[in-house]
Short mmCIF file of C-alpha atoms and ligand atoms in Angstrom, two decimals:
data_model
loop_
_atom_site.label_atom_id
_atom_site.label_comp_id
_atom_site.label_asym_id
_atom_site.label_seq_id
_atom_site.Cartn_x
_atom_site.Cartn_y
_atom_site.Cartn_z
CA UNK A 1 15.84 12.92 -21.33
CA UNK A 2 16.74 9.52 -19.88
CA UNK A 3 13.91 7.29 -18.67
CA UNK A 4 12.80 8.98 -15.44
CA UNK A 5 10.86 5.87 -14.49
CA UNK A 6 13.80 3.47 -14.86
CA UNK A 7 14.40 1.36 -11.74
CA UNK A 8 17.39 -0.71 -12.90
CA UNK A 9 19.63 -1.49 -9.93
CA UNK A 10 17.06 -0.35 -7.36
CA UNK A 11 15.85 -2.67 -4.61
CA UNK A 12 12.13 -2.48 -3.76
CA UNK A 13 10.51 -4.10 -0.73
CA UNK A 14 6.76 -4.60 -0.97
CA UNK A 15 4.99 -5.70 2.20
CA UNK A 16 2.05 -7.93 1.36
CA UNK A 17 3.53 -8.26 -2.13
CA UNK A 18 2.19 -11.77 -2.62
CA UNK A 19 -1.46 -10.81 -3.26
CA UNK A 20 -3.82 -8.21 -4.70
CA UNK A 21 -2.57 -4.61 -4.83
CA UNK A 22 0.88 -5.49 -3.47
CA UNK A 23 1.44 -8.05 -6.23
CA UNK A 24 0.21 -5.54 -8.81
CA UNK A 25 2.76 -3.01 -7.54
CA UNK A 26 5.54 -5.62 -7.41
CA UNK A 27 4.83 -6.47 -11.06
CA UNK A 28 4.86 -2.79 -12.00
CA UNK A 29 8.22 -2.05 -10.37
CA UNK A 30 9.66 -5.23 -11.90
CA UNK A 31 8.70 -4.03 -15.39
CA UNK A 32 10.94 -0.99 -14.76
CA UNK A 33 13.87 -3.25 -13.82
CA UNK A 34 13.75 -3.12 -10.01
CA UNK A 35 14.91 -6.00 -7.87
CA UNK A 36 11.81 -7.11 -5.97
CA UNK A 37 11.47 -8.37 -2.40
CA UNK A 38 8.08 -9.83 -1.55
CA UNK A 39 7.65 -9.50 2.23
CA UNK A 40 4.64 -11.32 3.69
CA UNK A 41 3.61 -14.12 6.08
CA UNK A 42 2.20 -16.88 3.87
CA UNK A 43 5.29 -18.57 2.48
CA UNK A 44 3.47 -20.61 -0.16
CA UNK A 45 1.76 -17.51 -1.60
CA UNK A 46 5.06 -15.64 -1.47
CA UNK A 47 6.89 -18.44 -3.30
CA UNK A 48 4.22 -18.43 -6.03
CA UNK A 49 4.51 -14.64 -6.42
CA UNK A 50 8.32 -14.82 -6.57
CA UNK A 51 8.20 -17.53 -9.28
CA UNK A 52 5.68 -15.54 -11.28
CA UNK A 53 7.73 -12.31 -11.13
CA UNK A 54 10.99 -14.11 -11.98
CA UNK A 55 9.48 -15.86 -15.00
CA UNK A 56 7.56 -12.87 -16.37
CA UNK A 57 10.04 -10.04 -15.78
CA UNK A 58 13.48 -11.68 -15.39
CA UNK A 59 14.55 -9.36 -12.55
CA UNK A 60 16.21 -10.52 -9.32
CA UNK A 61 13.42 -11.36 -6.89
CA UNK A 62 13.18 -13.00 -3.48
CA UNK A 63 10.64 -13.61 -0.77
CA UNK A 64 11.10 -12.79 2.89
CA UNK A 65 8.96 -14.19 5.66
CA UNK A 66 7.66 -11.03 7.25
CA UNK A 67 4.95 -10.18 9.78
CA UNK A 68 4.45 -6.41 10.03
CA UNK A 69 2.65 -6.80 13.36
CA UNK A 70 5.87 -8.16 14.91
CA UNK A 71 8.87 -5.83 15.28
CA UNK A 72 11.35 -8.69 15.55
CA UNK A 73 10.09 -10.17 12.30
CA UNK A 74 10.42 -6.77 10.57
CA UNK A 75 13.93 -6.15 11.87
CA UNK A 76 15.08 -9.68 10.97
CA UNK A 77 13.55 -9.40 7.49
CA UNK A 78 15.15 -6.02 6.76
CA UNK A 79 18.51 -7.30 8.07
CA UNK A 80 18.31 -10.29 5.69
CA UNK A 81 17.52 -8.03 2.75
CA UNK A 82 20.46 -5.74 3.60
CA UNK A 83 22.73 -8.74 3.92
CA UNK A 84 21.70 -10.06 0.50
CA UNK A 85 21.36 -6.82 -1.50
CA UNK A 86 23.16 -4.15 0.55
CA UNK A 87 20.56 -1.45 -0.09
CA UNK A 88 16.84 -0.63 0.01
CA UNK A 89 15.65 2.04 -2.40
CA UNK A 90 11.89 1.66 -2.21
CA UNK A 91 9.59 0.55 0.61
CA UNK A 92 5.93 0.00 -0.23
CA UNK A 93 3.88 -0.25 2.96
CA UNK A 94 1.02 -2.24 1.49
CA UNK A 95 0.30 -5.03 4.04
CA UNK A 96 -3.15 -4.48 5.45
CA UNK A 97 -6.30 -6.08 6.78
CA UNK A 98 -9.79 -5.22 7.91
CA UNK A 99 -12.29 -6.38 10.52
CA UNK A 100 -15.73 -5.34 9.33
CA UNK A 101 -18.17 -4.68 12.20
CA UNK A 102 -20.34 -1.90 13.57
CA UNK A 103 -18.37 0.29 16.04
CA UNK A 104 -20.29 -0.93 19.10
CA UNK A 105 -19.33 -4.55 18.33
CA UNK A 106 -15.54 -4.26 18.39
CA UNK A 107 -13.55 -5.95 21.13
CA UNK A 108 -10.61 -3.95 22.54
CA UNK A 109 -8.12 -6.50 21.19
CA UNK A 110 -9.47 -5.98 17.66
CA UNK A 111 -8.29 -2.36 17.86
CA UNK A 112 -4.77 -3.68 18.41
CA UNK A 113 -4.95 -6.25 15.62
CA UNK A 114 -5.98 -3.74 12.96
CA UNK A 115 -3.77 -0.88 14.16
CA UNK A 116 -0.73 -3.09 14.69
CA UNK A 117 -0.93 -4.33 11.11
CA UNK A 118 -2.08 -1.30 9.14
CA UNK A 119 -0.50 1.59 11.04
CA UNK A 120 2.08 0.58 13.63
CA UNK A 121 3.43 -2.09 11.26
CA UNK A 122 3.93 0.46 8.49
CA UNK A 123 5.63 2.84 10.92
CA UNK A 124 8.00 0.15 12.19
CA UNK A 125 8.88 -0.76 8.58
CA UNK A 126 9.73 2.92 7.91
CA UNK A 127 11.94 2.98 10.98
CA UNK A 128 13.63 -0.25 9.90
CA UNK A 129 14.57 1.01 6.40
CA UNK A 130 15.54 4.51 7.56
CA UNK A 131 19.23 3.80 8.31
CA UNK A 132 19.78 2.32 4.83
CA UNK A 133 17.95 5.13 3.04
CA UNK A 134 19.71 7.80 5.10
CA UNK A 135 23.08 6.27 4.30
CA UNK A 136 22.22 6.12 0.59
CA UNK A 137 21.03 9.75 0.73
CA UNK A 138 17.96 8.67 -1.19
CA UNK A 139 14.89 6.53 -0.66
CA UNK A 140 11.24 6.29 -1.60
CA UNK A 141 8.53 5.25 0.84
CA UNK A 142 5.06 4.64 -0.57
CA UNK A 143 2.23 4.08 1.90
CA UNK A 144 -0.96 2.44 0.68
CA UNK A 145 -3.85 4.37 2.19
CA UNK A 146 -7.47 4.13 1.11
CA UNK A 147 -10.55 6.22 0.45
CA UNK A 148 -10.96 5.85 4.23
CA UNK A 149 -7.83 8.00 4.59
CA UNK A 150 -10.25 10.76 3.50
CA UNK A 151 -13.73 9.62 4.55
CA UNK A 152 -15.27 7.68 7.41
CA UNK A 153 -17.05 4.37 6.92
CA UNK A 154 -19.67 3.05 9.31
CA UNK A 155 -18.81 -0.62 9.19
CA UNK A 156 -15.00 -0.42 9.21
CA UNK A 157 -14.11 2.18 11.85
CA UNK A 158 -10.83 0.58 12.90
CA UNK A 159 -9.66 0.25 9.31
CA UNK A 160 -10.61 3.88 8.62
CA UNK A 161 -8.76 5.13 11.72
CA UNK A 162 -5.67 3.18 10.66
CA UNK A 163 -5.76 4.53 7.10
CA UNK A 164 -6.30 8.15 8.20
CA UNK A 165 -3.38 7.62 10.56
CA UNK A 166 -1.27 6.36 7.67
CA UNK A 167 -1.89 9.57 5.75
CA UNK A 168 -0.94 11.64 8.80
CA UNK A 169 2.18 9.51 9.20
CA UNK A 170 3.03 10.22 5.55
CA UNK A 171 2.91 13.97 6.16
CA UNK A 172 5.06 13.85 9.30
CA UNK A 173 7.69 11.47 7.91
CA UNK A 174 7.93 13.50 4.71
CA UNK A 175 8.83 16.58 6.76
CA UNK A 176 11.13 14.75 9.14
CA UNK A 177 13.19 12.94 6.50
CA UNK A 178 13.13 15.34 3.53
CA UNK A 179 16.68 16.63 4.09
CA UNK A 180 17.88 13.05 4.10
CA UNK A 181 16.63 12.56 0.56
CA UNK A 182 13.77 10.30 1.60
CA UNK A 183 10.48 10.95 -0.17
CA UNK A 184 7.37 9.74 1.63
CA UNK A 185 4.10 9.65 -0.27
CA UNK A 186 0.78 7.87 -0.13
CA UNK A 187 -1.41 6.19 -2.73
CA UNK A 188 -5.13 6.21 -2.00
CA UNK A 189 -6.79 3.40 -3.97
CA UNK A 190 -10.51 3.30 -4.60
CA UNK A 191 -12.30 -0.03 -4.86
CA UNK A 192 -9.90 -2.61 -6.32
CA UNK A 193 -10.70 -6.29 -7.04
CA UNK A 194 -8.55 -8.33 -4.61
CA UNK A 195 -9.10 -11.10 -2.03
CA UNK A 196 -9.81 -8.35 0.54
CA UNK A 197 -12.69 -6.85 -1.41
CA UNK A 198 -13.95 -10.26 -2.54
CA UNK A 199 -14.54 -10.84 1.18
CA UNK A 200 -16.22 -7.42 1.42
CA UNK A 201 -18.53 -8.33 -1.45
CA UNK A 202 -19.48 -11.50 0.42
CA UNK A 203 -20.22 -9.55 3.63
CA UNK A 204 -22.04 -6.68 1.92
CA UNK A 205 -24.57 -7.84 -0.69
CA UNK A 206 -24.99 -5.31 -3.48
CA UNK A 207 -21.52 -3.80 -3.00
CA UNK A 208 -20.31 -4.84 -6.45
CA UNK A 209 -23.14 -3.05 -8.23
CA UNK A 210 -23.00 -0.07 -5.87
CA UNK A 211 -19.31 0.54 -6.64
CA UNK A 212 -19.85 0.21 -10.40
CA UNK A 213 -22.73 2.62 -10.27
CA UNK A 214 -21.12 5.19 -8.01
CA UNK A 215 -17.58 5.26 -9.44
CA UNK A 216 -17.45 7.94 -12.17
CA UNK A 217 -15.27 5.71 -14.40
CA UNK A 218 -17.95 3.04 -14.05
CA UNK A 219 -15.94 0.03 -12.89
CA UNK A 220 -13.90 -1.55 -10.11
CA UNK A 221 -10.15 -1.09 -10.34
CA UNK A 222 -7.73 -3.96 -10.93
CA UNK A 223 -4.38 -4.34 -9.12
CA UNK A 224 -2.53 -3.24 -12.27
CA UNK A 225 -4.41 0.07 -12.18
CA UNK A 226 -1.97 1.00 -9.41
CA UNK A 227 1.03 0.42 -11.70
CA UNK A 228 1.51 3.95 -13.02
CA UNK A 229 1.22 5.63 -9.63
CA UNK A 230 3.63 3.15 -8.06
CA UNK A 231 6.24 3.51 -10.83
CA UNK A 232 5.98 7.28 -10.56
CA UNK A 233 6.38 7.46 -6.78
CA UNK A 234 9.16 4.82 -6.73
CA UNK A 235 11.25 6.47 -9.44
CA UNK A 236 13.26 9.66 -10.05
CA UNK A 237 10.16 11.05 -11.80
CA UNK A 238 8.83 12.02 -8.35
CA UNK A 239 12.08 13.35 -6.82
CA UNK A 240 10.57 16.78 -5.98
CA UNK A 241 7.36 15.35 -4.55
CA UNK A 242 7.01 14.45 -0.88
CA UNK A 243 4.17 14.42 1.64
CA UNK A 244 1.71 14.01 -1.24
CA UNK A 245 -1.23 11.67 -1.66
CA UNK A 246 -2.38 10.38 -5.01
CA UNK A 247 -5.90 9.02 -5.47
CA UNK A 248 -6.24 6.07 -7.84
CA UNK A 249 -9.97 5.69 -7.47
CA UNK A 250 -11.76 6.03 -10.80
CA UNK A 251 -13.01 9.43 -9.59
CA UNK A 252 -14.71 8.08 -6.42
CA UNK A 253 -13.50 10.86 -4.11
CA UNK A 254 -14.20 13.63 -6.59
CA UNK A 255 -17.73 12.33 -6.93
CA UNK A 256 -18.14 12.66 -3.17
CA UNK A 257 -16.99 16.26 -3.26
CA UNK A 258 -19.31 17.43 -5.99
CA UNK A 259 -23.03 17.69 -6.48
CA UNK A 260 -23.10 15.40 -9.45
CA UNK A 261 -26.56 15.16 -10.86
CA UNK A 262 -27.07 14.29 -13.61
CA UNK A 263 -24.48 11.53 -13.26
CA UNK A 264 -21.30 12.15 -15.30
P1 NDP B 301 -5.14 -8.70 0.00
O1 NDP B 301 -5.88 -9.35 1.11
O2 NDP B 301 -5.13 -9.27 -1.35
O3 NDP B 301 -3.62 -8.49 0.44
C1 NDP B 301 -3.24 -8.19 1.73
C2 NDP B 301 -1.76 -8.47 1.80
O4 NDP B 301 -1.27 -8.08 3.09
C3 NDP B 301 -1.43 -9.94 1.64
O5 NDP B 301 -0.32 -10.03 0.78
C4 NDP B 301 -1.06 -10.40 3.04
O6 NDP B 301 -0.09 -11.44 2.92
C5 NDP B 301 -0.49 -9.13 3.59
N1 NDP B 301 -0.54 -9.05 5.05
C6 NDP B 301 -1.63 -9.02 5.85
N2 NDP B 301 -1.27 -8.97 7.13
C7 NDP B 301 0.08 -8.99 7.14
C8 NDP B 301 1.05 -8.98 8.16
N3 NDP B 301 0.70 -8.95 9.47
N4 NDP B 301 2.36 -8.98 7.83
C9 NDP B 301 2.73 -9.01 6.52
N5 NDP B 301 1.86 -9.03 5.50
C10 NDP B 301 0.55 -9.03 5.83
O7 NDP B 301 -5.70 -7.21 0.00
P2 NDP B 301 -5.48 -5.95 -0.96
O8 NDP B 301 -4.51 -6.22 -2.01
O9 NDP B 301 -6.81 -5.46 -1.29
O10 NDP B 301 -4.87 -4.93 0.10
C11 NDP B 301 -3.55 -4.43 0.04
C12 NDP B 301 -3.53 -3.06 0.68
O11 NDP B 301 -4.34 -2.18 -0.09
C13 NDP B 301 -4.09 -3.04 2.10
O12 NDP B 301 -3.32 -2.14 2.89
C14 NDP B 301 -5.48 -2.48 1.89
O13 NDP B 301 -5.95 -1.83 3.05
C15 NDP B 301 -5.24 -1.51 0.77
N6 NDP B 301 -6.42 -1.11 0.04
C16 NDP B 301 -7.16 -2.02 -0.66
C17 NDP B 301 -8.26 -1.60 -1.39
C18 NDP B 301 -9.08 -2.52 -2.22
O14 NDP B 301 -10.12 -2.10 -2.75
N7 NDP B 301 -8.68 -3.77 -2.42
C19 NDP B 301 -8.68 -0.18 -1.40
C20 NDP B 301 -7.82 0.66 -0.61
C21 NDP B 301 -6.75 0.21 0.06
P3 NDP B 301 0.07 -12.63 4.00
O15 NDP B 301 -1.30 -13.06 4.41
O16 NDP B 301 0.86 -13.68 3.29
O17 NDP B 301 0.86 -12.02 5.13
#
């Protein structure tokens, strides 16, 4: 059987691909031969990620200045990618942010900031790549959810609402676009070491130890722990899978669902 995970000739767009989980996924898809487009706001970070991917994996790679909270920026970015490469095979909706507060402390505009980035932004990116994927008769959309796609969290309500929404969006898009050959799936990471969670560790003393203790596999994840799931959902290996979510969480969610004493 030929390599089901091969991505030679495919074009993958990773929003927020210049940092953390997005960079880990960009690296993973590059190892399978995909052309990589890093789509994010900070041009210096994007240029560094592009150089790193080009030198380590030797695949075509470019950066696009891209703000998922701005529809014009999304549409312009996707148009540039189509002009340069003529196709988009994989969209990874990874760009995300969090405002950590108790629910009673949020300002109304903070609702918009989080939702516009994490949920509306991802939706607008799906809409923007749809014509290309429909025309190709094939496409893979991978949404990056979270454990908060499954569970609430007291001090990150807006983030949790956005990530549950992303899972719901995955289900609906999968149904709507299945006959067009577009697979829409969601990865649900557990606690992964990135700039986002470094900030969380600063805000929440004891978090590092708590996660190590409570995660059945006994450690935080690293961005490259997402590699296998991303390769799978981006490649032909997942052609008969859509509307699915895949936890990459060291067992975190399973631990929640079971009475696990003594500890595994
Ligand atoms: P990072 O802070 O390292 O990365 C966030 C990325 O999103 C950056 O590349 C940033 O680039 C980009 N980004 C933020 N806002 C925008 C925007 N408006 N437009 C375009 N890009 C944007 O965090 P992580 O790697 O941890 O997070 C990546 C994703 O994984 C997020 O969706 C997060 O919710 C999710 N996740 C993370 C977990 C973890 O434990 N780390 C667990 C579960 C989910 P730039 O600033 O240049 O725009």
